[in-house]
Amino acid sequence: MGTTEQNLAEIAVTVATEAGELARATRGNAIREITTKSTATDVVTAADTAAEALIRDRLRQLRPGDAVLGEEAGGRVGAGVTWVVDPIDGTVNYLYGYPWYAVSVAAQVDGVSIAGAVVEPASGRVWSAAAGHGAWLGGERLRVSAPASLELTLLATGFGYAVERRRHQAAVVAALLGRVRDIRRNGSAALDLCAVAAGWVDAYCERGLSRWDWAAGALIAAEAGADVRLPGEAPELGADAVFASAPSVAEPLRAALVESGMGAFDS
Ligand code: IPD
């Protein structure tokens, strides 16, 4: 019998795994049924919708009193536990068969993540965390990296869909690229945060994410020891910035991001 947080993490793993299996198994048909959202590049496949519906059904059975907030069907924040769901994070990767996509499910109370899972259907990797109980990749406990300097820092980032935002993000990348080891844009914010937790990258920063993009991954990064700043917590990077870094380089990296104009865009 685990703690409440651990029980919620197990539920997150269960429902995310089922939804991931659905997305993986139906990909061939799902990518033929596409609509778009904010821009022509912001796609929704039939699997995004179906995977979210499956998660909502399963949560209704397992946790009937809880609220659900999902990327595709919206929803509400409740007084108790709210499940924050991204049925496919990395939808463009999914569309192309690029395996870096994931189902992200987090349990939040008062806007704070207390349990979460990020499941990669293509590889079968299962990332999870329960507040106060560490971050895990399957049965392996995760710990962030400890780069010695900004110059040795591998940074991940992502780009939103709006053209003006992309221009700003490109300018920040151009200014920063000569100051860090390298920059990765892999296409799933949830998995980028898990990659920080595992030390596959040293840090991640992006502006303009939605709550479902970071709710599970940010907890996983924090439980692995990352210095994590959620929207509103690092105003110098922009009110909508999410930042997660190995503590050894968090200060110089934040300073370099500010100097590169990260916080300069009004969204
Ligand atoms: C997107 C991915 C991407 C990030 C975008 C997100 P979606 O989510 O997480 O890596 O750069 O900002 O919108 O659309 O694939 O669920």
PDB file of C-alpha atoms and ligand atoms in Angstrom:
ATOM      1  CA  MET A   1       0.000   0.000   0.000  1.00  0.00           C
ATOM      2  CA  GLY A   2       1.708   3.218  -1.139  1.00  0.00           C
ATOM      3  CA  THR A   3       1.017   6.824  -0.328  1.00  0.00           C
ATOM      4  CA  THR A   4      -1.782   8.754  -2.044  1.00  0.00           C
ATOM      5  CA  GLU A   5       0.789  10.233  -4.420  1.00  0.00           C
ATOM      6  CA  GLN A   6       2.156   6.790  -5.310  1.00  0.00           C
ATOM      7  CA  ASN A   7      -1.365   5.421  -5.879  1.00  0.00           C
ATOM      8  CA  LEU A   8      -2.158   8.340  -8.174  1.00  0.00           C
ATOM      9  CA  ALA A   9       1.114   7.767 -10.054  1.00  0.00           C
ATOM     10  CA  GLU A  10       0.153   4.122 -10.605  1.00  0.00           C
ATOM     11  CA  ILE A  11      -3.195   5.215 -12.037  1.00  0.00           C
ATOM     12  CA  ALA A  12      -1.419   7.723 -14.283  1.00  0.00           C
ATOM     13  CA  VAL A  13       0.860   4.959 -15.570  1.00  0.00           C
ATOM     14  CA  THR A  14      -2.083   2.599 -16.161  1.00  0.00           C
ATOM     15  CA  VAL A  15      -4.246   5.026 -18.137  1.00  0.00           C
ATOM     16  CA  ALA A  16      -1.328   6.539 -20.076  1.00  0.00           C
ATOM     17  CA  THR A  17      -0.098   3.068 -21.049  1.00  0.00           C
ATOM     18  CA  GLU A  18      -3.548   2.048 -22.327  1.00  0.00           C
ATOM     19  CA  ALA A  19      -3.929   5.274 -24.299  1.00  0.00           C
ATOM     20  CA  GLY A  20      -0.412   4.937 -25.692  1.00  0.00           C
ATOM     21  CA  GLU A  21      -1.145   1.421 -26.900  1.00  0.00           C
ATOM     22  CA  LEU A  22      -4.277   2.709 -28.637  1.00  0.00           C
ATOM     23  CA  ALA A  23      -2.319   5.517 -30.314  1.00  0.00           C
ATOM     24  CA  ARG A  24       0.455   3.156 -31.440  1.00  0.00           C
ATOM     25  CA  ALA A  25      -1.895   0.464 -32.734  1.00  0.00           C
ATOM     26  CA  THR A  26      -4.182   2.831 -34.662  1.00  0.00           C
ATOM     27  CA  ARG A  27      -1.526   5.181 -36.065  1.00  0.00           C
ATOM     28  CA  GLY A  28      -1.899   3.997 -39.671  1.00  0.00           C
ATOM     29  CA  ASN A  29      -5.549   5.094 -39.827  1.00  0.00           C
ATOM     30  CA  ALA A  30      -5.378   7.915 -37.280  1.00  0.00           C
ATOM     31  CA  ILE A  31      -2.917  10.013 -39.272  1.00  0.00           C
ATOM     32  CA  ARG A  32      -5.300  10.036 -42.238  1.00  0.00           C
ATOM     33  CA  GLU A  33      -7.935  11.813 -40.139  1.00  0.00           C
ATOM     34  CA  ILE A  34      -6.331  15.150 -39.358  1.00  0.00           C
ATOM     35  CA  THR A  35      -7.750  18.518 -38.358  1.00  0.00           C
ATOM     36  CA  THR A  36      -5.840  21.657 -37.331  1.00  0.00           C
ATOM     37  CA  LYS A  37      -6.091  23.963 -34.308  1.00  0.00           C
ATOM     38  CA  SER A  38      -4.279  27.288 -33.753  1.00  0.00           C
ATOM     39  CA  THR A  39      -2.368  27.239 -37.069  1.00  0.00           C
ATOM     40  CA  ALA A  40      -2.052  24.950 -40.102  1.00  0.00           C
ATOM     41  CA  THR A  41       0.984  23.301 -38.458  1.00  0.00           C
ATOM     42  CA  ASP A  42      -0.858  22.587 -35.173  1.00  0.00           C
ATOM     43  CA  VAL A  43      -2.441  19.233 -36.023  1.00  0.00           C
ATOM     44  CA  VAL A  44      -4.877  16.952 -34.239  1.00  0.00           C
ATOM     45  CA  THR A  45      -5.092  13.344 -35.378  1.00  0.00           C
ATOM     46  CA  ALA A  46      -7.953  10.935 -34.721  1.00  0.00           C
ATOM     47  CA  ALA A  47      -5.674   9.269 -32.155  1.00  0.00           C
ATOM     48  CA  ASP A  48      -5.327  12.455 -30.072  1.00  0.00           C
ATOM     49  CA  THR A  49      -9.103  12.550 -29.695  1.00  0.00           C
ATOM     50  CA  ALA A  50      -9.558   8.803 -29.168  1.00  0.00           C
ATOM     51  CA  ALA A  51      -6.693   8.506 -26.666  1.00  0.00           C
ATOM     52  CA  GLU A  52      -8.048  11.387 -24.596  1.00  0.00           C
ATOM     53  CA  ALA A  53     -11.559   9.866 -24.627  1.00  0.00           C
ATOM     54  CA  LEU A  54     -10.113   6.550 -23.411  1.00  0.00           C
ATOM     55  CA  ILE A  55      -8.235   8.274 -20.575  1.00  0.00           C
ATOM     56  CA  ARG A  56     -11.372  10.179 -19.527  1.00  0.00           C
ATOM     57  CA  ASP A  57     -13.423   6.937 -19.469  1.00  0.00           C
ATOM     58  CA  ARG A  58     -10.834   5.069 -17.433  1.00  0.00           C
ATOM     59  CA  LEU A  59     -10.430   7.940 -14.939  1.00  0.00           C
ATOM     60  CA  ARG A  60     -14.216   8.136 -14.553  1.00  0.00           C
ATOM     61  CA  GLN A  61     -14.184   4.441 -13.554  1.00  0.00           C
ATOM     62  CA  LEU A  62     -11.125   4.617 -11.308  1.00  0.00           C
ATOM     63  CA  ARG A  63     -11.539   8.106  -9.765  1.00  0.00           C
ATOM     64  CA  PRO A  64     -15.174   9.149 -10.317  1.00  0.00           C
ATOM     65  CA  GLY A  65     -15.010  12.334  -8.211  1.00  0.00           C
ATOM     66  CA  ASP A  66     -11.968  13.887  -9.891  1.00  0.00           C
ATOM     67  CA  ALA A  67     -11.893  16.654 -12.499  1.00  0.00           C
ATOM     68  CA  VAL A  68     -10.131  16.256 -15.870  1.00  0.00           C
ATOM     69  CA  LEU A  69      -8.456  18.933 -17.981  1.00  0.00           C
ATOM     70  CA  GLY A  70      -7.340  17.678 -21.388  1.00  0.00           C
ATOM     71  CA  GLU A  71      -5.670  19.151 -24.455  1.00  0.00           C
ATOM     72  CA  GLU A  72      -8.389  18.125 -26.885  1.00  0.00           C
ATOM     73  CA  ALA A  73     -11.695  18.215 -24.944  1.00  0.00           C
ATOM     74  CA  GLY A  74     -10.829  20.937 -22.430  1.00  0.00           C
ATOM     75  CA  GLY A  75     -12.481  20.553 -19.027  1.00  0.00           C
ATOM     76  CA  ARG A  76     -12.139  22.159 -15.660  1.00  0.00           C
ATOM     77  CA  VAL A  77      -9.929  22.369 -12.602  1.00  0.00           C
ATOM     78  CA  GLY A  78     -11.690  20.772  -9.629  1.00  0.00           C
ATOM     79  CA  ALA A  79     -11.589  21.379  -5.877  1.00  0.00           C
ATOM     80  CA  GLY A  80      -9.730  18.096  -5.212  1.00  0.00           C
ATOM     81  CA  VAL A  81      -7.593  16.148  -7.675  1.00  0.00           C
ATOM     82  CA  THR A  82      -7.517  17.395 -11.274  1.00  0.00           C
ATOM     83  CA  TRP A  83      -6.071  15.114 -13.940  1.00  0.00           C
ATOM     84  CA  VAL A  84      -4.149  17.059 -16.559  1.00  0.00           C
ATOM     85  CA  VAL A  85      -3.935  15.091 -19.793  1.00  0.00           C
ATOM     86  CA  ASP A  86      -2.002  15.432 -23.028  1.00  0.00           C
ATOM     87  CA  PRO A  87      -3.150  12.411 -25.077  1.00  0.00           C
ATOM     88  CA  ILE A  88      -0.266  12.785 -27.546  1.00  0.00           C
ATOM     89  CA  ASP A  89       2.520  15.242 -26.807  1.00  0.00           C
ATOM     90  CA  GLY A  90       4.618  15.478 -29.921  1.00  0.00           C
ATOM     91  CA  THR A  91       1.710  15.143 -32.325  1.00  0.00           C
ATOM     92  CA  VAL A  92       3.804  16.235 -35.315  1.00  0.00           C
ATOM     93  CA  ASN A  93       6.321  13.476 -34.502  1.00  0.00           C
ATOM     94  CA  TYR A  94       3.444  10.994 -34.265  1.00  0.00           C
ATOM     95  CA  LEU A  95       2.181  12.132 -37.639  1.00  0.00           C
ATOM     96  CA  TYR A  96       5.569  11.416 -39.230  1.00  0.00           C
ATOM     97  CA  GLY A  97       6.312   8.185 -37.362  1.00  0.00           C
ATOM     98  CA  TYR A  98       9.208   9.868 -35.536  1.00  0.00           C
ATOM     99  CA  PRO A  99       9.177   7.897 -32.295  1.00  0.00           C
ATOM    100  CA  TRP A 100       9.631  10.793 -29.805  1.00  0.00           C
ATOM    101  CA  TYR A 101       5.980  11.233 -28.812  1.00  0.00           C
ATOM    102  CA  ALA A 102       4.228  10.433 -25.555  1.00  0.00           C
ATOM    103  CA  VAL A 103       1.062  10.297 -23.514  1.00  0.00           C
ATOM    104  CA  SER A 104       1.288  12.599 -20.500  1.00  0.00           C
ATOM    105  CA  VAL A 105      -1.009  12.283 -17.456  1.00  0.00           C
ATOM    106  CA  ALA A 106      -0.597  14.207 -14.198  1.00  0.00           C
ATOM    107  CA  ALA A 107      -2.611  14.526 -10.997  1.00  0.00           C
ATOM    108  CA  GLN A 108      -2.667  18.078  -9.658  1.00  0.00           C
ATOM    109  CA  VAL A 109      -4.052  19.576  -6.462  1.00  0.00           C
ATOM    110  CA  ASP A 110      -4.412  23.365  -6.335  1.00  0.00           C
ATOM    111  CA  GLY A 111      -2.452  23.580  -9.585  1.00  0.00           C
ATOM    112  CA  VAL A 112       0.520  21.615  -8.213  1.00  0.00           C
ATOM    113  CA  SER A 113       1.498  18.253  -9.707  1.00  0.00           C
ATOM    114  CA  ILE A 114       1.664  15.510  -7.078  1.00  0.00           C
ATOM    115  CA  ALA A 115       1.918  12.479  -9.401  1.00  0.00           C
ATOM    116  CA  GLY A 116       2.472  11.900 -13.079  1.00  0.00           C
ATOM    117  CA  ALA A 117       3.411   9.569 -15.898  1.00  0.00           C
ATOM    118  CA  VAL A 118       4.826  10.077 -19.377  1.00  0.00           C
ATOM    119  CA  VAL A 119       4.563   6.969 -21.553  1.00  0.00           C
ATOM    120  CA  GLU A 120       6.331   6.497 -24.902  1.00  0.00           C
ATOM    121  CA  PRO A 121       4.297   4.069 -27.006  1.00  0.00           C
ATOM    122  CA  ALA A 122       7.002   3.569 -29.637  1.00  0.00           C
ATOM    123  CA  SER A 123       9.736   2.426 -27.220  1.00  0.00           C
ATOM    124  CA  GLY A 124       7.591   1.223 -24.312  1.00  0.00           C
ATOM    125  CA  ARG A 125       9.466   3.534 -21.913  1.00  0.00           C
ATOM    126  CA  VAL A 126       7.453   4.555 -18.856  1.00  0.00           C
ATOM    127  CA  TRP A 127       8.518   7.661 -16.918  1.00  0.00           C
ATOM    128  CA  SER A 128       6.814   8.417 -13.609  1.00  0.00           C
ATOM    129  CA  ALA A 129       7.038  10.358 -10.390  1.00  0.00           C
ATOM    130  CA  ALA A 130       5.148  10.820  -7.153  1.00  0.00           C
ATOM    131  CA  ALA A 131       5.868  13.934  -5.108  1.00  0.00           C
ATOM    132  CA  GLY A 132       8.414  13.119  -2.417  1.00  0.00           C
ATOM    133  CA  HIS A 133       9.130   9.665  -3.846  1.00  0.00           C
ATOM    134  CA  GLY A 134      11.545  10.330  -6.686  1.00  0.00           C
ATOM    135  CA  ALA A 135      11.390  10.013 -10.451  1.00  0.00           C
ATOM    136  CA  TRP A 136      11.598   6.718 -12.279  1.00  0.00           C
ATOM    137  CA  LEU A 137      12.204   5.307 -15.736  1.00  0.00           C
ATOM    138  CA  GLY A 138      10.580   1.899 -15.309  1.00  0.00           C
ATOM    139  CA  GLY A 139      12.360   0.562 -12.207  1.00  0.00           C
ATOM    140  CA  GLU A 140      15.387   2.845 -12.499  1.00  0.00           C
ATOM    141  CA  ARG A 141      15.609   5.889 -10.204  1.00  0.00           C
ATOM    142  CA  LEU A 142      16.477   9.058 -12.123  1.00  0.00           C
ATOM    143  CA  ARG A 143      19.017  11.723 -11.278  1.00  0.00           C
ATOM    144  CA  VAL A 144      19.857  14.875 -13.252  1.00  0.00           C
ATOM    145  CA  SER A 145      23.304  15.501 -14.723  1.00  0.00           C
ATOM    146  CA  ALA A 146      25.918  17.872 -13.281  1.00  0.00           C
ATOM    147  CA  PRO A 147      27.633  19.751 -16.131  1.00  0.00           C
ATOM    148  CA  ALA A 148      30.611  21.817 -15.047  1.00  0.00           C
ATOM    149  CA  SER A 149      29.827  24.961 -17.023  1.00  0.00           C
ATOM    150  CA  LEU A 150      27.444  26.678 -19.417  1.00  0.00           C
ATOM    151  CA  GLU A 151      29.777  25.826 -22.336  1.00  0.00           C
ATOM    152  CA  LEU A 152      29.308  22.113 -21.519  1.00  0.00           C
ATOM    153  CA  THR A 153      25.513  22.328 -21.249  1.00  0.00           C
ATOM    154  CA  LEU A 154      23.285  20.441 -23.704  1.00  0.00           C
ATOM    155  CA  LEU A 155      20.031  22.400 -23.857  1.00  0.00           C
ATOM    156  CA  ALA A 156      16.674  21.256 -25.188  1.00  0.00           C
ATOM    157  CA  THR A 157      13.961  23.615 -26.318  1.00  0.00           C
ATOM    158  CA  GLY A 158      10.809  23.677 -28.400  1.00  0.00           C
ATOM    159  CA  PHE A 159       8.882  25.991 -30.677  1.00  0.00           C
ATOM    160  CA  GLY A 160       5.232  26.991 -30.498  1.00  0.00           C
ATOM    161  CA  TYR A 161       2.997  27.029 -33.557  1.00  0.00           C
ATOM    162  CA  ALA A 162       2.403  30.798 -33.993  1.00  0.00           C
ATOM    163  CA  VAL A 163       4.724  32.423 -36.551  1.00  0.00           C
ATOM    164  CA  GLU A 164       5.596  35.506 -34.444  1.00  0.00           C
ATOM    165  CA  ARG A 165       6.523  33.286 -31.503  1.00  0.00           C
ATOM    166  CA  ARG A 166       8.691  31.151 -33.782  1.00  0.00           C
ATOM    167  CA  ARG A 167      10.599  34.206 -35.014  1.00  0.00           C
ATOM    168  CA  HIS A 168      11.337  35.173 -31.441  1.00  0.00           C
ATOM    169  CA  GLN A 169      12.375  31.619 -30.511  1.00  0.00           C
ATOM    170  CA  ALA A 170      14.679  31.429 -33.526  1.00  0.00           C
ATOM    171  CA  ALA A 171      16.399  34.677 -32.469  1.00  0.00           C
ATOM    172  CA  VAL A 172      16.949  33.323 -28.940  1.00  0.00           C
ATOM    173  CA  VAL A 173      18.418  30.093 -30.337  1.00  0.00           C
ATOM    174  CA  ALA A 174      20.733  32.064 -32.658  1.00  0.00           C
ATOM    175  CA  ALA A 175      22.013  34.154 -29.753  1.00  0.00           C
ATOM    176  CA  LEU A 176      22.514  31.180 -27.454  1.00  0.00           C
ATOM    177  CA  LEU A 177      23.971  28.569 -29.783  1.00  0.00           C
ATOM    178  CA  GLY A 178      27.572  29.741 -29.481  1.00  0.00           C
ATOM    179  CA  ARG A 179      27.438  29.735 -25.698  1.00  0.00           C
ATOM    180  CA  VAL A 180      26.293  26.168 -24.933  1.00  0.00           C
ATOM    181  CA  ARG A 181      27.471  22.708 -25.993  1.00  0.00           C
ATOM    182  CA  ASP A 182      24.489  22.322 -28.339  1.00  0.00           C
ATOM    183  CA  ILE A 183      20.723  22.727 -28.609  1.00  0.00           C
ATOM    184  CA  ARG A 184      18.150  19.992 -29.244  1.00  0.00           C
ATOM    185  CA  ARG A 185      14.598  20.422 -30.576  1.00  0.00           C
ATOM    186  CA  ASN A 186      13.053  16.985 -30.294  1.00  0.00           C
ATOM    187  CA  GLY A 187       9.344  17.834 -30.517  1.00  0.00           C
ATOM    188  CA  SER A 188       7.775  16.809 -27.205  1.00  0.00           C
ATOM    189  CA  ALA A 189       7.946  19.076 -24.171  1.00  0.00           C
ATOM    190  CA  ALA A 190       6.850  16.263 -21.856  1.00  0.00           C
ATOM    191  CA  LEU A 191       9.720  14.056 -23.043  1.00  0.00           C
ATOM    192  CA  ASP A 192      12.221  16.930 -23.023  1.00  0.00           C
ATOM    193  CA  LEU A 193      11.496  17.321 -19.303  1.00  0.00           C
ATOM    194  CA  CYS A 194      11.950  13.561 -18.797  1.00  0.00           C
ATOM    195  CA  ALA A 195      15.252  13.821 -20.693  1.00  0.00           C
ATOM    196  CA  VAL A 196      16.429  16.418 -18.144  1.00  0.00           C
ATOM    197  CA  ALA A 197      15.469  13.976 -15.372  1.00  0.00           C
ATOM    198  CA  ALA A 198      17.582  11.223 -16.957  1.00  0.00           C
ATOM    199  CA  GLY A 199      20.554  13.459 -17.775  1.00  0.00           C
ATOM    200  CA  TRP A 200      20.027  12.875 -21.514  1.00  0.00           C
ATOM    201  CA  VAL A 201      20.104  16.655 -21.761  1.00  0.00           C
ATOM    202  CA  ASP A 202      21.286  19.056 -19.075  1.00  0.00           C
ATOM    203  CA  ALA A 203      18.451  21.568 -19.299  1.00  0.00           C
ATOM    204  CA  TYR A 204      15.261  22.522 -21.101  1.00  0.00           C
ATOM    205  CA  CYS A 205      13.502  25.831 -21.540  1.00  0.00           C
ATOM    206  CA  GLU A 206      10.497  26.869 -23.612  1.00  0.00           C
ATOM    207  CA  ARG A 207       7.857  29.595 -23.525  1.00  0.00           C
ATOM    208  CA  GLY A 208       4.174  29.355 -24.386  1.00  0.00           C
ATOM    209  CA  LEU A 209       3.470  25.781 -23.286  1.00  0.00           C
ATOM    210  CA  SER A 210       0.083  24.644 -22.043  1.00  0.00           C
ATOM    211  CA  ARG A 211      -0.372  23.062 -18.631  1.00  0.00           C
ATOM    212  CA  TRP A 212      -0.832  19.570 -20.134  1.00  0.00           C
ATOM    213  CA  ASP A 213       2.546  19.824 -21.905  1.00  0.00           C
ATOM    214  CA  TRP A 214       4.501  20.169 -18.628  1.00  0.00           C
ATOM    215  CA  ALA A 215       2.276  18.900 -15.760  1.00  0.00           C
ATOM    216  CA  ALA A 216       3.773  15.377 -15.574  1.00  0.00           C
ATOM    217  CA  GLY A 217       7.237  16.043 -17.036  1.00  0.00           C
ATOM    218  CA  ALA A 218       8.025  18.959 -14.725  1.00  0.00           C
ATOM    219  CA  LEU A 219       7.310  16.818 -11.658  1.00  0.00           C
ATOM    220  CA  ILE A 220       9.522  14.047 -13.067  1.00  0.00           C
ATOM    221  CA  ALA A 221      12.358  16.552 -13.636  1.00  0.00           C
ATOM    222  CA  ALA A 222      11.934  18.104 -10.174  1.00  0.00           C
ATOM    223  CA  GLU A 223      11.874  14.707  -8.443  1.00  0.00           C
ATOM    224  CA  ALA A 224      15.120  13.843 -10.242  1.00  0.00           C
ATOM    225  CA  GLY A 225      16.720  16.927  -8.704  1.00  0.00           C
ATOM    226  CA  ALA A 226      16.289  19.552 -11.429  1.00  0.00           C
ATOM    227  CA  ASP A 227      15.897  23.241 -10.691  1.00  0.00           C
ATOM    228  CA  VAL A 228      12.384  23.678 -12.139  1.00  0.00           C
ATOM    229  CA  ARG A 229      10.573  26.980 -12.715  1.00  0.00           C
ATOM    230  CA  LEU A 230       6.954  26.818 -13.852  1.00  0.00           C
ATOM    231  CA  PRO A 231       5.008  29.613 -15.564  1.00  0.00           C
ATOM    232  CA  GLY A 232       5.149  32.713 -13.359  1.00  0.00           C
ATOM    233  CA  GLU A 233       8.176  31.523 -11.374  1.00  0.00           C
ATOM    234  CA  ALA A 234      10.910  32.951 -13.625  1.00  0.00           C
ATOM    235  CA  PRO A 235       9.454  36.243 -14.927  1.00  0.00           C
ATOM    236  CA  GLU A 236      12.857  37.283 -16.292  1.00  0.00           C
ATOM    237  CA  LEU A 237      12.422  34.474 -18.893  1.00  0.00           C
ATOM    238  CA  GLY A 238       8.802  35.457 -19.641  1.00  0.00           C
ATOM    239  CA  ALA A 239       5.678  34.889 -17.559  1.00  0.00           C
ATOM    240  CA  ASP A 240       4.875  31.756 -19.597  1.00  0.00           C
ATOM    241  CA  ALA A 241       8.354  30.165 -19.422  1.00  0.00           C
ATOM    242  CA  VAL A 242       9.029  26.631 -18.241  1.00  0.00           C
ATOM    243  CA  PHE A 243      12.652  26.064 -17.199  1.00  0.00           C
ATOM    244  CA  ALA A 244      14.256  22.850 -15.906  1.00  0.00           C
ATOM    245  CA  SER A 245      17.984  22.542 -15.401  1.00  0.00           C
ATOM    246  CA  ALA A 246      20.719  20.594 -13.706  1.00  0.00           C
ATOM    247  CA  PRO A 247      21.311  22.779 -10.614  1.00  0.00           C
ATOM    248  CA  SER A 248      25.046  23.091 -11.386  1.00  0.00           C
ATOM    249  CA  VAL A 249      24.348  25.357 -14.384  1.00  0.00           C
ATOM    250  CA  ALA A 250      20.901  26.761 -13.604  1.00  0.00           C
ATOM    251  CA  GLU A 251      22.155  30.252 -12.669  1.00  0.00           C
ATOM    252  CA  PRO A 252      24.508  30.866 -15.629  1.00  0.00           C
ATOM    253  CA  LEU A 253      21.972  29.335 -18.010  1.00  0.00           C
ATOM    254  CA  ARG A 254      19.144  31.572 -16.797  1.00  0.00           C
ATOM    255  CA  ALA A 255      21.443  34.592 -17.160  1.00  0.00           C
ATOM    256  CA  ALA A 256      22.405  33.530 -20.705  1.00  0.00           C
ATOM    257  CA  LEU A 257      18.748  33.017 -21.638  1.00  0.00           C
ATOM    258  CA  VAL A 258      17.903  36.512 -20.392  1.00  0.00           C
ATOM    259  CA  GLU A 259      20.850  37.979 -22.353  1.00  0.00           C
ATOM    260  CA  SER A 260      19.648  36.097 -25.448  1.00  0.00           C
ATOM    261  CA  GLY A 261      16.251  37.802 -25.237  1.00  0.00           C
ATOM    262  CA  MET A 262      14.212  34.882 -23.904  1.00  0.00           C
ATOM    263  CA  GLY A 263      12.035  37.159 -21.796  1.00  0.00           C
ATOM    264  CA  ALA A 264      11.702  39.897 -24.403  1.00  0.00           C
ATOM    265  CA  PHE A 265       8.658  38.602 -26.279  1.00  0.00           C
ATOM    266  CA  ASP A 266       5.157  39.682 -25.163  1.00  0.00           C
ATOM    267  CA  SER A 267       2.850  36.716 -25.635  1.00  0.00           C
TER     268      SER A 267
HETATM  269  C1  IPD B   1       3.933  20.531 -28.532  1.00  0.00           C
HETATM  270  C2  IPD B   1       5.219  19.802 -28.191  1.00  0.00           C
HETATM  271  C3  IPD B   1       6.416  20.594 -28.666  1.00  0.00           C
HETATM  272  C4  IPD B   1       6.440  21.974 -28.085  1.00  0.00           C
HETATM  273  C5  IPD B   1       5.153  22.704 -28.419  1.00  0.00           C
HETATM  274  C6  IPD B   1       3.963  21.899 -27.918  1.00  0.00           C
HETATM  275  P1  IPD B   1       1.774  18.999 -28.986  1.00  0.00           P
HETATM  276  O1  IPD B   1       2.807  19.831 -28.032  1.00  0.00           O
HETATM  277  O2  IPD B   1       5.313  19.597 -26.808  1.00  0.00           O
HETATM  278  O3  IPD B   1       7.631  19.984 -28.322  1.00  0.00           O
HETATM  279  O4  IPD B   1       7.547  22.687 -28.612  1.00  0.00           O
HETATM  280  O5  IPD B   1       5.209  23.960 -27.785  1.00  0.00           O
HETATM  281  O6  IPD B   1       2.765  22.584 -28.245  1.00  0.00           O
HETATM  282  O7  IPD B   1       1.142  20.011 -29.888  1.00  0.00           O
HETATM  283  O8  IPD B   1       2.591  18.033 -29.743  1.00  0.00           O
HETATM  284  O9  IPD B   1       0.845  18.351 -28.013  1.00  0.00           O
END
